[in-house]
Coordinates of C-alpha atoms in Angstrom, one line a residue:
M1054 CA 39.2 36.6 -65.0
T1055 CA 41.0 33.3 -65.4
E1056 CA 40.0 29.7 -66.0
P1057 CA 40.4 28.1 -62.5
E1058 CA 41.5 24.6 -61.9
V1059 CA 38.4 22.7 -60.8
I1060 CA 38.4 20.4 -57.8
H1061 CA 35.4 18.0 -57.7
S1062 CA 34.2 16.6 -54.3
W1063 CA 31.9 13.6 -54.7
S1064 CA 30.0 12.3 -51.7
A1065 CA 26.7 11.0 -50.3
P1066 CA 24.5 13.4 -48.3
R1067 CA 25.2 13.9 -44.6
S1068 CA 28.9 13.1 -45.1
L1069 CA 30.5 16.4 -43.8
S1070 CA 30.6 17.6 -47.4
T1071 CA 29.4 21.0 -46.4
S1072 CA 32.0 21.3 -43.6
L1073 CA 34.6 20.4 -46.1
M1074 CA 33.3 23.0 -48.5
Y1075 CA 33.5 25.6 -45.7
S1076 CA 37.1 24.4 -45.1
F1077 CA 38.1 25.0 -48.7
S1078 CA 36.3 28.4 -48.7
Q1079 CA 38.8 29.7 -46.2
R1080 CA 41.7 29.3 -48.7
D1081 CA 42.8 32.5 -50.3
D1082 CA 43.2 30.8 -53.7
T1083 CA 39.9 29.0 -53.9
E1084 CA 36.3 29.8 -54.7
V1085 CA 33.6 27.3 -53.8
V1086 CA 30.4 26.2 -55.6
D1087 CA 27.6 24.4 -53.6
E1088 CA 26.1 21.5 -55.5
P1089 CA 25.9 23.2 -59.0
L1090 CA 24.0 20.2 -60.5
Y1091 CA 21.2 20.3 -57.9
A1092 CA 18.6 22.2 -60.0
A1093 CA 19.3 20.1 -63.1
F1094 CA 18.8 17.0 -60.9
L1095 CA 15.5 18.2 -59.4
K1096 CA 14.2 19.2 -62.8
A1097 CA 15.2 15.9 -64.5
T1098 CA 13.9 13.6 -61.7
G1099 CA 10.9 15.5 -60.4
F1100 CA 12.0 14.8 -56.9
D1101 CA 10.0 16.8 -54.3
R1102 CA 11.8 19.0 -51.8
P1103 CA 10.5 21.8 -49.6
Y1104 CA 12.8 24.2 -51.4
R1105 CA 12.3 22.9 -54.9
D1106 CA 10.7 25.9 -56.5
D1107 CA 13.2 28.3 -55.0
V1108 CA 16.1 26.3 -56.3
L1109 CA 14.7 25.9 -59.8
S1110 CA 14.0 29.6 -60.0
K1111 CA 17.5 30.7 -58.9
M1112 CA 19.9 28.1 -60.3
E1113 CA 20.7 27.0 -63.9
C1114 CA 18.6 23.9 -64.7
N1115 CA 20.3 22.9 -67.9
G1116 CA 23.0 20.3 -67.1
D1117 CA 25.1 21.1 -70.2
K1118 CA 25.2 24.8 -69.3
V1119 CA 26.0 24.0 -65.7
V1120 CA 29.0 22.0 -66.7
K1121 CA 30.2 24.6 -69.3
D1122 CA 29.4 27.9 -67.6
V1123 CA 29.2 27.2 -63.8
I1124 CA 31.7 24.4 -63.2
Y1125 CA 34.2 25.2 -65.9
G1126 CA 33.5 28.8 -66.5
S1127 CA 36.0 31.6 -65.9
G1128 CA 36.7 32.8 -62.4
S1129 CA 38.8 35.1 -60.2
K1130 CA 40.9 32.5 -58.3
K1131 CA 43.3 29.8 -59.1
Y1132 CA 41.0 26.9 -57.9
R1133 CA 37.3 26.3 -57.9
Y1134 CA 36.0 23.8 -55.4
C1135 CA 32.7 22.1 -56.6
K1136 CA 30.8 20.2 -54.0
H1137 CA 28.8 17.4 -55.7
I1138 CA 26.3 14.8 -54.3
S1139 CA 26.8 11.6 -56.2
K1140 CA 23.1 11.0 -57.2
Q1141 CA 23.2 14.4 -59.0
R1142 CA 25.5 13.0 -61.7
L1143 CA 22.8 12.5 -64.3
F1144 CA 23.0 10.4 -67.4
G1145 CA 23.8 12.5 -70.5
L1146 CA 25.9 15.2 -68.8
P1147 CA 28.9 16.3 -70.9
S1148 CA 31.9 14.0 -70.6
E1149 CA 34.0 16.9 -69.5
L1150 CA 32.4 16.8 -66.1
M1151 CA 34.5 13.7 -65.3
S1152 CA 37.4 14.0 -67.7
K1153 CA 38.5 17.4 -66.6
G1154 CA 39.6 18.7 -63.2
K1155 CA 40.7 16.9 -60.1
H1156 CA 38.3 14.5 -58.4
F1157 CA 38.2 13.0 -54.9
I1158 CA 35.6 11.0 -53.0
L1159 CA 34.4 11.7 -49.5
I1160 CA 32.7 8.8 -47.7
R1161 CA 31.0 8.3 -44.4
N1162 CA 29.8 5.2 -42.7
P1163 CA 26.0 4.8 -43.4
L1164 CA 25.7 3.9 -39.7
N1165 CA 26.4 7.6 -39.0
I1166 CA 24.5 9.0 -42.0
L1167 CA 21.1 7.4 -41.7
P1168 CA 20.1 8.5 -38.2
S1169 CA 20.1 12.2 -39.3
F1170 CA 19.0 11.7 -42.9
E1171 CA 15.3 11.8 -42.4
K1172 CA 15.2 15.2 -40.9
V1173 CA 14.2 16.5 -44.3
H1174 CA 12.9 13.5 -46.2
P1175 CA 12.9 9.7 -45.8
P1176 CA 16.1 7.9 -46.8
S1177 CA 16.3 5.4 -49.6
F1178 CA 19.1 3.5 -51.5
L1179 CA 18.8 6.0 -54.3
E1180 CA 18.8 9.1 -52.0
L1181 CA 21.8 7.8 -50.2
G1182 CA 23.7 7.5 -53.4
L1183 CA 26.5 5.1 -52.4
G1184 CA 25.9 2.9 -55.5
E1185 CA 26.5 5.9 -57.7
L1186 CA 29.5 6.9 -55.6
V1187 CA 31.1 3.5 -56.3
S1188 CA 30.3 4.0 -60.0
I1189 CA 32.0 7.4 -60.0
Y1190 CA 35.1 5.8 -58.4
S1191 CA 35.1 3.0 -61.0
D1192 CA 34.6 5.4 -63.9
L1193 CA 37.4 7.6 -62.9
C1194 CA 39.7 4.6 -62.4
Q1195 CA 38.9 3.4 -65.9
M1196 CA 39.8 6.9 -67.2
G1197 CA 43.2 6.4 -65.6
T1198 CA 42.6 9.1 -62.9
Q1199 CA 42.1 7.1 -59.7
P1200 CA 40.6 9.5 -57.2
A1201 CA 41.7 10.0 -53.6
V1202 CA 39.2 8.7 -51.0
I1203 CA 38.9 10.2 -47.6
D1204 CA 36.6 9.2 -44.7
A1205 CA 34.6 11.7 -42.8
D1206 CA 35.4 9.9 -39.6
E1207 CA 39.1 10.5 -40.3
L1208 CA 38.3 14.1 -41.0
Q1209 CA 36.7 14.5 -37.6
R1210 CA 39.3 12.6 -35.7
D1211 CA 42.4 14.2 -37.2
P1212 CA 41.4 17.2 -39.5
E1213 CA 44.9 18.5 -40.1
T1214 CA 46.5 15.2 -41.1
T1215 CA 43.5 14.3 -43.3
L1216 CA 43.5 17.7 -45.0
R1217 CA 47.2 17.7 -45.6
G1218 CA 46.9 14.2 -47.1
L1219 CA 44.1 15.4 -49.4
C1220 CA 46.0 18.5 -50.5
D1221 CA 49.0 16.3 -51.3
D1222 CA 46.7 14.0 -53.4
L1223 CA 45.2 17.0 -55.2
E1224 CA 48.8 18.5 -55.6
I1225 CA 47.8 21.8 -54.0
P1226 CA 49.5 23.4 -51.0
F1227 CA 47.9 23.0 -47.6
Q1228 CA 46.7 26.1 -45.9
A1229 CA 46.2 26.2 -42.1
S1230 CA 43.2 28.5 -42.6
M1231 CA 41.3 25.4 -43.7
L1232 CA 41.0 24.2 -40.1
K1233 CA 38.8 27.0 -38.8
W1234 CA 35.9 29.2 -40.0
E1235 CA 33.5 31.7 -38.4
A1236 CA 30.1 30.4 -37.3
G1237 CA 27.2 31.2 -39.5
P1238 CA 26.3 30.8 -43.2
I1239 CA 28.6 31.8 -46.1
P1240 CA 27.4 33.6 -49.3
E1241 CA 28.0 30.4 -51.4
D1242 CA 25.4 28.3 -49.5
G1243 CA 22.7 26.8 -51.7
G1244 CA 19.1 27.6 -51.2
W1245 CA 18.6 24.4 -49.2
A1246 CA 20.9 25.5 -46.4
P1247 CA 18.1 26.4 -43.9
W1248 CA 16.9 22.7 -44.1
W1249 CA 20.3 21.0 -44.0
Y1250 CA 23.1 23.3 -42.7
K1251 CA 22.0 24.2 -39.2
S1252 CA 24.7 22.2 -37.4
V1253 CA 27.4 23.5 -39.8
H1254 CA 26.3 27.1 -39.2
K1255 CA 26.9 26.5 -35.5
S1256 CA 30.4 25.1 -36.1
T1257 CA 33.7 26.8 -36.3
G1258 CA 35.7 23.8 -37.5
F1259 CA 35.6 20.0 -37.7
S1260 CA 34.2 18.6 -34.5
S1261 CA 35.4 15.4 -32.9
P1262 CA 33.3 12.3 -33.5
E1263 CA 30.8 11.5 -30.8
K1264 CA 32.1 9.0 -28.3
C1265 CA 28.5 7.8 -27.5
P1266 CA 26.5 8.3 -30.7
R1267 CA 22.7 8.0 -30.8
S1268 CA 21.0 4.6 -31.1
F1269 CA 20.6 3.4 -34.7
P1270 CA 17.0 3.5 -35.9
L1271 CA 16.1 -0.1 -36.7
S1272 CA 13.6 1.1 -39.3
H1273 CA 16.7 1.7 -41.5
Y1274 CA 18.4 -1.7 -40.8
D1275 CA 17.6 -3.1 -44.3
L1276 CA 19.0 0.0 -45.9
L1277 CA 22.2 -0.2 -43.8
E1278 CA 22.7 -3.8 -44.9
Q1279 CA 22.4 -2.7 -48.6
S1280 CA 24.7 0.3 -48.3
L1281 CA 27.4 -0.8 -45.9
P1282 CA 29.2 -3.2 -48.4
L1283 CA 29.4 -0.3 -50.8
Y1284 CA 30.9 2.0 -48.2
N1285 CA 33.4 -0.8 -47.3
I1286 CA 34.4 -1.1 -51.0
L1287 CA 35.4 2.6 -51.0
R1288 CA 36.8 2.6 -47.5
S1289 CA 39.4 -0.1 -48.7
H1290 CA 40.9 2.7 -50.8
V1291 CA 41.4 5.2 -48.0
K1292 CA 45.2 5.7 -47.6
H1293 CA 45.3 6.6 -43.9
R1294 CA 42.9 5.1 -41.5
S1295 CA 42.8 5.7 -37.7
S1296 CA 39.6 4.0 -36.5
L1297 CA 39.0 3.1 -32.9
L1298 CA 40.6 -0.4 -33.1
S1299 CA 42.7 -0.2 -36.2
S1300 CA 46.2 -1.6 -36.2
P1301 CA 49.1 0.9 -36.1
L1302 CA 51.1 -1.6 -38.2
P1303 CA 51.6 -1.0 -42.0
P1304 CA 50.0 -3.6 -44.3
P1305 CA 52.2 -6.7 -44.4
S1306 CA 53.6 -8.2 -47.6
L1307 CA 52.2 -11.5 -48.6
P1308 CA 54.4 -14.6 -48.9
V1309 CA 52.9 -15.1 -52.4
P1310 CA 51.9 -11.7 -53.8
E1311 CA 49.5 -13.4 -56.3
N1312 CA 47.3 -14.3 -53.4
A1313 CA 46.3 -10.7 -52.9
K1314 CA 43.5 -11.2 -55.4
L1315 CA 41.9 -14.6 -54.8
L1316 CA 38.4 -15.9 -54.5
A1317 CA 37.2 -18.0 -51.6
W1318 CA 34.1 -20.0 -50.9
V1319 CA 32.2 -19.1 -47.8
G1320 CA 28.8 -20.6 -47.0
D1321 CA 27.2 -20.9 -50.4
E1322 CA 29.0 -18.3 -52.5
I1323 CA 32.4 -17.3 -53.9
L1324 CA 33.7 -14.0 -52.6
P1325 CA 36.9 -11.8 -53.1
R1326 CA 39.6 -12.2 -50.4
D1327 CA 38.7 -9.2 -48.3
M1328 CA 35.0 -9.9 -48.4
A1329 CA 35.3 -13.6 -47.5
K1330 CA 34.2 -13.6 -43.9
V1331 CA 32.1 -15.6 -41.5
S1332 CA 29.5 -14.3 -39.1
V1333 CA 30.5 -13.2 -35.6
F1334 CA 27.9 -15.8 -34.5
D1335 CA 29.7 -18.6 -36.3
S1336 CA 30.8 -21.5 -34.1
V1337 CA 34.4 -21.2 -35.4
V1338 CA 34.5 -17.7 -33.9
Q1339 CA 32.5 -18.6 -30.8
G1340 CA 34.6 -21.6 -29.8
G1341 CA 36.9 -22.9 -32.5
D1342 CA 34.1 -25.4 -33.2
S1343 CA 35.0 -26.6 -36.7
V1344 CA 36.8 -29.4 -38.6
W1345 CA 39.1 -29.0 -41.5
E1346 CA 41.4 -30.6 -44.1
G1347 CA 44.4 -29.6 -46.1
L1348 CA 44.4 -30.5 -49.8
R1349 CA 47.0 -30.1 -52.5
I1350 CA 46.5 -29.7 -56.3
Y1351 CA 49.0 -31.1 -58.8
K1352 CA 48.6 -30.6 -62.5
G1353 CA 44.9 -30.4 -62.6
K1354 CA 44.2 -33.1 -60.0
I1355 CA 43.4 -33.0 -56.3
F1356 CA 45.6 -35.5 -54.4
K1357 CA 43.8 -37.9 -52.0
L1358 CA 40.6 -35.9 -52.2
E1359 CA 38.3 -38.8 -51.3
E1360 CA 40.5 -39.8 -48.3
H1361 CA 40.4 -36.2 -47.0
L1362 CA 36.7 -36.0 -47.4
D1363 CA 36.3 -39.3 -45.5
R1364 CA 38.2 -37.8 -42.6
L1365 CA 36.3 -34.6 -42.8
F1366 CA 33.0 -36.4 -42.4
D1367 CA 34.4 -38.7 -39.7
S1368 CA 35.5 -35.6 -37.7
A1369 CA 32.1 -33.9 -38.2
K1370 CA 30.3 -37.0 -37.0
A1371 CA 32.6 -37.4 -34.0
L1372 CA 31.7 -33.8 -33.0
A1373 CA 28.0 -34.5 -33.7
F1374 CA 27.6 -31.9 -36.4
E1375 CA 24.1 -31.7 -37.9
N1376 CA 22.9 -30.5 -41.3
V1377 CA 26.3 -31.3 -42.9
P1378 CA 26.5 -30.6 -46.7
A1379 CA 26.5 -33.6 -49.0
R1380 CA 29.8 -35.0 -50.3
E1381 CA 29.0 -34.0 -53.8
E1382 CA 28.1 -30.5 -52.7
I1383 CA 31.5 -30.0 -51.0
K1384 CA 33.3 -31.4 -54.1
E1385 CA 31.4 -29.0 -56.3
A1386 CA 32.4 -26.1 -54.0
I1387 CA 36.0 -27.1 -54.2
F1388 CA 36.0 -27.5 -58.0
R1389 CA 34.2 -24.1 -58.5
T1390 CA 36.6 -22.3 -56.3
L1391 CA 39.6 -23.7 -58.0
I1392 CA 38.2 -23.0 -61.5
A1393 CA 37.2 -19.5 -60.5
N1394 CA 40.8 -18.8 -59.4
G1395 CA 42.4 -20.6 -62.3
M1396 CA 44.3 -22.7 -59.8
F1397 CA 45.3 -26.1 -61.2
D1398 CA 48.8 -26.6 -59.9
N1399 CA 51.0 -25.6 -57.0
T1400 CA 47.9 -24.9 -54.9
H1401 CA 46.9 -25.7 -51.4
I1402 CA 43.3 -25.7 -50.1
R1403 CA 42.3 -25.1 -46.5
L1404 CA 38.9 -26.8 -46.4
S1405 CA 36.9 -26.0 -43.3
L1406 CA 33.5 -27.1 -42.1
T1407 CA 32.2 -25.2 -39.0
R1408 CA 29.2 -26.2 -37.0
G1409 CA 27.6 -23.1 -38.4
K1410 CA 26.0 -19.9 -37.2
K1411 CA 24.3 -19.6 -33.9
V1412 CA 21.0 -17.9 -33.1
T1413 CA 22.7 -16.3 -30.1
S1414 CA 26.2 -16.3 -28.7
G1415 CA 27.0 -19.3 -26.4
M1416 CA 28.7 -22.6 -26.3
S1417 CA 25.7 -25.0 -26.7
P1418 CA 25.3 -26.7 -30.2
A1419 CA 21.6 -26.3 -29.6
F1420 CA 22.0 -22.7 -30.7
N1421 CA 23.3 -23.9 -34.1
Q1422 CA 20.1 -23.8 -36.2
Y1423 CA 21.3 -22.6 -39.6
G1424 CA 23.3 -25.6 -40.7
C1425 CA 27.1 -25.9 -41.2
T1426 CA 29.3 -23.3 -42.8
L1427 CA 31.6 -24.5 -45.6
I1428 CA 34.9 -22.6 -46.3
V1429 CA 37.1 -23.4 -49.3
L1430 CA 40.3 -21.3 -49.1
A1431 CA 42.6 -22.0 -52.1
E1432 CA 46.0 -20.3 -52.3
W1433 CA 49.0 -20.4 -54.5
K1434 CA 51.4 -22.1 -52.1
P1435 CA 54.5 -24.1 -52.8
P1436 CA 55.7 -26.6 -50.1
V1437 CA 56.4 -24.6 -47.0
Y1438 CA 59.7 -26.3 -45.9
D1439 CA 63.1 -26.5 -47.4
N1440 CA 62.7 -30.0 -48.8
D1441 CA 66.1 -29.9 -50.6
G1442 CA 68.4 -28.7 -47.8
G1443 CA 66.5 -29.9 -44.8
I1444 CA 64.9 -28.3 -41.7
V1445 CA 65.8 -27.8 -38.1
L1446 CA 63.5 -28.9 -35.2
V1447 CA 63.4 -28.2 -31.5
T1448 CA 61.5 -30.0 -28.7
A1449 CA 58.7 -28.1 -27.2
T1450 CA 57.9 -28.1 -23.5
T1451 CA 54.2 -28.1 -24.5
R1452 CA 52.9 -31.7 -24.5
R1453 CA 50.5 -33.1 -27.1
N1454 CA 46.9 -33.4 -26.1
S1455 CA 45.9 -36.8 -24.7
P1456 CA 42.9 -38.7 -25.9
N1457 CA 41.7 -38.4 -22.3
N1458 CA 41.2 -34.7 -22.9
L1459 CA 40.7 -34.1 -26.7
D1460 CA 41.2 -36.8 -29.2
S1461 CA 43.6 -35.6 -31.9
K1462 CA 42.0 -38.1 -34.3
I1463 CA 39.3 -35.5 -34.6
H1464 CA 40.7 -33.1 -37.1
H1465 CA 39.3 -30.0 -35.3
N1466 CA 40.2 -26.3 -35.6
N1467 CA 40.9 -25.8 -31.9
L1468 CA 44.7 -25.8 -32.3
L1469 CA 46.0 -23.8 -29.3
N1470 CA 47.9 -26.9 -28.2
N1471 CA 49.9 -26.8 -31.5
I1472 CA 50.2 -23.0 -31.5
L1473 CA 51.8 -22.9 -28.1
A1474 CA 54.4 -25.4 -29.4
K1475 CA 54.9 -23.3 -32.6
I1476 CA 55.6 -20.2 -30.5
E1477 CA 58.5 -22.1 -28.9
S1478 CA 60.0 -23.0 -32.2
N1479 CA 59.5 -19.4 -33.5
N1480 CA 61.4 -18.1 -30.5
V1481 CA 64.5 -20.1 -31.5
N1482 CA 64.1 -19.7 -35.3
A1483 CA 63.4 -23.4 -35.8
A1484 CA 61.2 -24.7 -38.6
D1485 CA 58.9 -26.5 -36.2
A1486 CA 58.7 -28.0 -32.7
I1487 CA 58.6 -31.7 -31.7
M1488 CA 55.8 -32.5 -29.3
L1489 CA 56.0 -35.3 -26.8
D1490 CA 53.1 -37.3 -25.3
K1491 CA 52.3 -37.4 -21.6
D1492 CA 54.9 -40.2 -21.1
G1493 CA 57.7 -38.3 -22.8
Y1494 CA 57.6 -40.2 -26.1
V1495 CA 57.6 -38.4 -29.5
S1496 CA 54.2 -37.8 -30.8
E1497 CA 54.5 -35.4 -33.8
T1498 CA 55.5 -31.9 -34.7
N1499 CA 53.3 -28.8 -34.6
A1500 CA 52.2 -27.0 -37.7
T1501 CA 54.4 -24.9 -39.9
N1502 CA 52.7 -21.6 -40.0
I1503 CA 49.3 -20.1 -39.4
Y1504 CA 47.8 -22.8 -41.5
L1505 CA 48.3 -25.7 -39.1
L1506 CA 48.7 -29.2 -40.5
F1507 CA 49.8 -32.0 -38.3
V1508 CA 53.1 -33.6 -39.6
I1509 CA 54.2 -37.0 -38.5
Q1510 CA 57.8 -37.9 -37.9
F1511 CA 59.8 -40.8 -39.4
M1512 CA 63.3 -41.9 -38.6
V1513 CA 65.7 -44.3 -40.1
K1514 CA 68.1 -46.4 -37.9
K1515 CA 70.3 -49.1 -39.5
G1516 CA 68.0 -49.4 -42.5
C1517 CA 64.8 -49.6 -40.5
V1518 CA 62.1 -46.9 -40.8
L1519 CA 60.3 -46.2 -37.6
T1520 CA 57.4 -43.9 -36.9
P1521 CA 55.5 -43.3 -33.6
H1522 CA 52.0 -44.8 -33.0
A1523 CA 49.3 -42.4 -33.9
D1524 CA 47.9 -42.5 -30.3
Y1525 CA 48.4 -38.8 -29.5
C1526 CA 48.2 -37.4 -32.9
L1527 CA 46.2 -37.4 -36.1
P1528 CA 46.8 -40.4 -38.3
G1529 CA 47.7 -38.3 -41.3
I1530 CA 46.8 -39.1 -44.8
T1531 CA 50.3 -38.2 -46.0
R1532 CA 51.7 -40.3 -43.2
T1533 CA 49.7 -43.3 -44.4
T1534 CA 50.8 -42.6 -48.0
V1535 CA 54.4 -42.5 -47.0
M1536 CA 54.1 -45.6 -44.9
E1537 CA 52.8 -47.4 -48.0
L1538 CA 55.7 -46.1 -50.0
V1539 CA 58.2 -47.3 -47.4
V1540 CA 56.8 -50.9 -47.8
K1541 CA 56.6 -50.5 -51.6
E1542 CA 60.3 -49.4 -51.8
K1543 CA 61.2 -52.6 -49.8
F1544 CA 62.3 -50.9 -46.6
I1545 CA 61.5 -52.3 -43.2
L1546 CA 58.7 -50.4 -41.4
V1547 CA 58.1 -50.4 -37.7
E1548 CA 55.4 -48.5 -35.8
R1549 CA 56.1 -48.1 -32.1
R1550 CA 56.8 -45.8 -29.2
I1551 CA 60.0 -43.8 -29.9
S1552 CA 61.9 -41.8 -27.3
L1553 CA 63.4 -38.4 -28.1
S1554 CA 67.0 -39.7 -27.8
E1555 CA 66.3 -42.2 -30.5
F1556 CA 65.5 -39.3 -32.8
H1557 CA 68.6 -37.5 -31.7
T1558 CA 70.8 -40.4 -32.8
A1559 CA 68.9 -41.5 -35.9
D1560 CA 70.5 -41.8 -39.3
E1561 CA 67.7 -39.9 -41.1
V1562 CA 64.6 -38.1 -40.0
W1563 CA 61.8 -36.5 -42.0
T1564 CA 58.3 -35.1 -41.5
T1565 CA 55.2 -35.6 -43.6
G1566 CA 52.2 -33.4 -44.2
T1567 CA 50.0 -32.1 -47.0
M1568 CA 51.4 -28.6 -46.8
G1569 CA 55.1 -29.5 -46.6
E1570 CA 55.0 -32.9 -48.3
L1571 CA 58.0 -35.0 -47.3
S1572 CA 60.6 -32.8 -45.5
P1573 CA 64.1 -33.9 -44.4
V1574 CA 65.3 -33.0 -40.9
V1575 CA 69.0 -32.2 -40.5
K1576 CA 69.2 -31.1 -36.9
I1577 CA 67.1 -31.6 -33.7
D1578 CA 67.8 -29.7 -30.5
G1579 CA 71.3 -28.9 -31.7
R1580 CA 72.1 -32.5 -32.6
V1581 CA 73.1 -33.1 -36.2
I1582 CA 71.1 -35.9 -37.8
G1583 CA 73.3 -38.4 -39.6
D1584 CA 75.9 -36.4 -41.5
G1585 CA 73.7 -33.3 -41.6
K1586 CA 72.6 -33.8 -45.1
V1587 CA 69.4 -35.3 -46.7
G1588 CA 69.8 -39.1 -46.6
P1589 CA 69.3 -41.6 -49.4
V1590 CA 66.2 -43.2 -47.9
T1591 CA 64.6 -39.8 -47.6
R1592 CA 65.5 -39.0 -51.3
T1593 CA 64.1 -42.3 -52.5
L1594 CA 60.8 -41.7 -50.7
Q1595 CA 60.6 -38.0 -51.9
N1596 CA 61.0 -39.2 -55.5
A1597 CA 58.4 -41.9 -55.0
Y1598 CA 56.0 -39.4 -53.4
K1599 CA 56.5 -36.9 -56.3
K1600 CA 55.7 -39.6 -58.9
L1601 CA 52.6 -40.7 -57.0
T1602 CA 51.3 -37.1 -57.0
E1603 CA 51.8 -36.9 -60.7
D1604 CA 50.1 -40.2 -61.5
S1605 CA 47.0 -40.0 -59.2
G1606 CA 44.3 -37.7 -57.9
V1607 CA 40.8 -36.5 -58.7
P1608 CA 40.7 -34.5 -61.9
I1609 CA 39.3 -30.9 -61.8
P1610 CA 36.6 -30.5 -64.4
T1611 CA 37.4 -28.3 -67.4
Y1612 CA 41.2 -28.6 -66.7
Q1613 CA 43.3 -29.3 -69.8
E1614 CA 47.0 -29.7 -69.5
T1615 CA 49.0 -27.4 -71.8

C-alpha cells in the first residue's frame, strides 16, 4: 500500500462529473472515489434525499475521518481521483482538504444543468452550488495554487483535446483509455447512482452536445439569472474554449496593458471591464441610437467638461431622447468612475448616452420605455497621434454626410460614414483620411481608431490660419478652443471653404480633437507639407494648448496633487 497523489475534482451537480470520474477510472494508475464527503454533508445539513438512510449507513459521516482516512488514506495506485460536489465542502473540515493534492474545477452552463436537475429534487441556489464553486476557486488562488478550469461543453465537443489539456495542468500523462468505458455501473458508484446515473450507465464515452437541446423551463428563470454570472466568472478562466461562435483568434494584446483591469459605468452601476455590457435590447445595439462625447483628464481636472455636457444634451434633444439623466447625475457618474479607477491624469473618457433599452426589438423610439442608458468608459490613453514628428493623411473616396441626410452637428454614435473612410486610410497605413463634402471641399478627417472622434483640419498659408466651415462636420470643442488660441496668439484666422489642393500646398497643417489634441500633418496624399517638419505656428499653438489644459478644467473631487 502507498500514499496516492490525490486529484480533487470540484463541480456543481449535473456537470458531467460522473462521466469524468468514469473516464479517470479507466486509467491503469488511478483509483476513483465518488463524493466521499456526501454522507458528512447529509448528516450536517439534514437534507432529505430518497437514498439518505442508505448513504448514512454505508459511508463515513465524520468529515475529519473522511479527509484523513478516505481521501488521504493509503491506496494501491499512484493517483486517487476524488469527485466532489462543491456544496459538500462543509465549514470546519480539515484544512488539508484544500492545501494538499491537485485541484481542478469542472463547470457547466446552468442553462444546461437546470432542465435535468429536478428529476430527483427541486433546484435551488444552494443545491446548484455555483457560489461555493467560485469560493473554492478563490480560496485555492489565495493559497497560491490556481486550479485549472474546464467546461463540460468543451469536454463533450472535443474530449481528447480537453482531457489532454487537463492532464497537462495536473502534470500527469494522458492515457487514451480515458476516452471510452463499458456501459453499465462501476463498483465505485455511490449509493445514489440509481437516481442520478442512468444516462451515464448507458454511455460508453463522452457524447456530443445536443444540437437542439430541450426548451428551458421558465420556472427556473430567476435561478438562471442568479447563477449565470457565477458560471461566467469561472468560464473566463478556461484556457481553451471552442463554443459555437467563439473566435479562432488568440486574445489580442491591449495598446495600454493597464486597461485590462478597469471599471466602467453602465446604467446605474460600476462594473469590471468584462462585465460592463448593455442589453441586446439597448438602442445602441438595435440601431446605433446614441450620442457621445470624448473627455480628457489632466492632473486631476476634466478639460472642457461643461462644454462637452452642453453638446451631449443638445445632441440628445435633437434626437428627441426622453428620460435623460440630470446633468449633476452624469457628472457624479463621471467622478465616481474616475475615482474608482484612480484615474486622474493621462486619461480619456468615452461618455455615451443611449436612448435606452427597448421593450421589444425594433426601430421605433416608442419601444424605449426604460429611460436612457449612461456609459462612462475611462481608459489610460495618451494622445493617439505622433504629435512630435507629425502624421500622414490620405484623401478618402467616401464623402462626409450632408446635413440633408444626417446632420453631423448631432454627435451621434452612428459612425459608419467615418468608419468607411478610416478603412481607406488603414489600407495605405496612413494615420487618418481626409473627408470631402458633396462639392469636393475639405470637411474634416475621420476618427483615429475604434474610438471615433471628429478632428477638424487647420492649415497655414503665408501667415494666415484657415479652417473649413463646420457645415458638414461637428463643430468640435477642441476646434473652437484652438480657434480662440489662434486669435489670442495674434494670428489671422479665416473660416471658409477650402479645396483639397490648398491643403496640398499649405505651409503647415494640423488636426484637432480631444483624443489626439493638436496633431501636426507632414504629408497628404504623397505631398510633403511645407518642409516636412512640424511648423512654428503649430508648435506655438501646441504649447498654448498644453498650458490651457494645465490651467483650466473641472476638478475631480478628492484628488490631491502629489
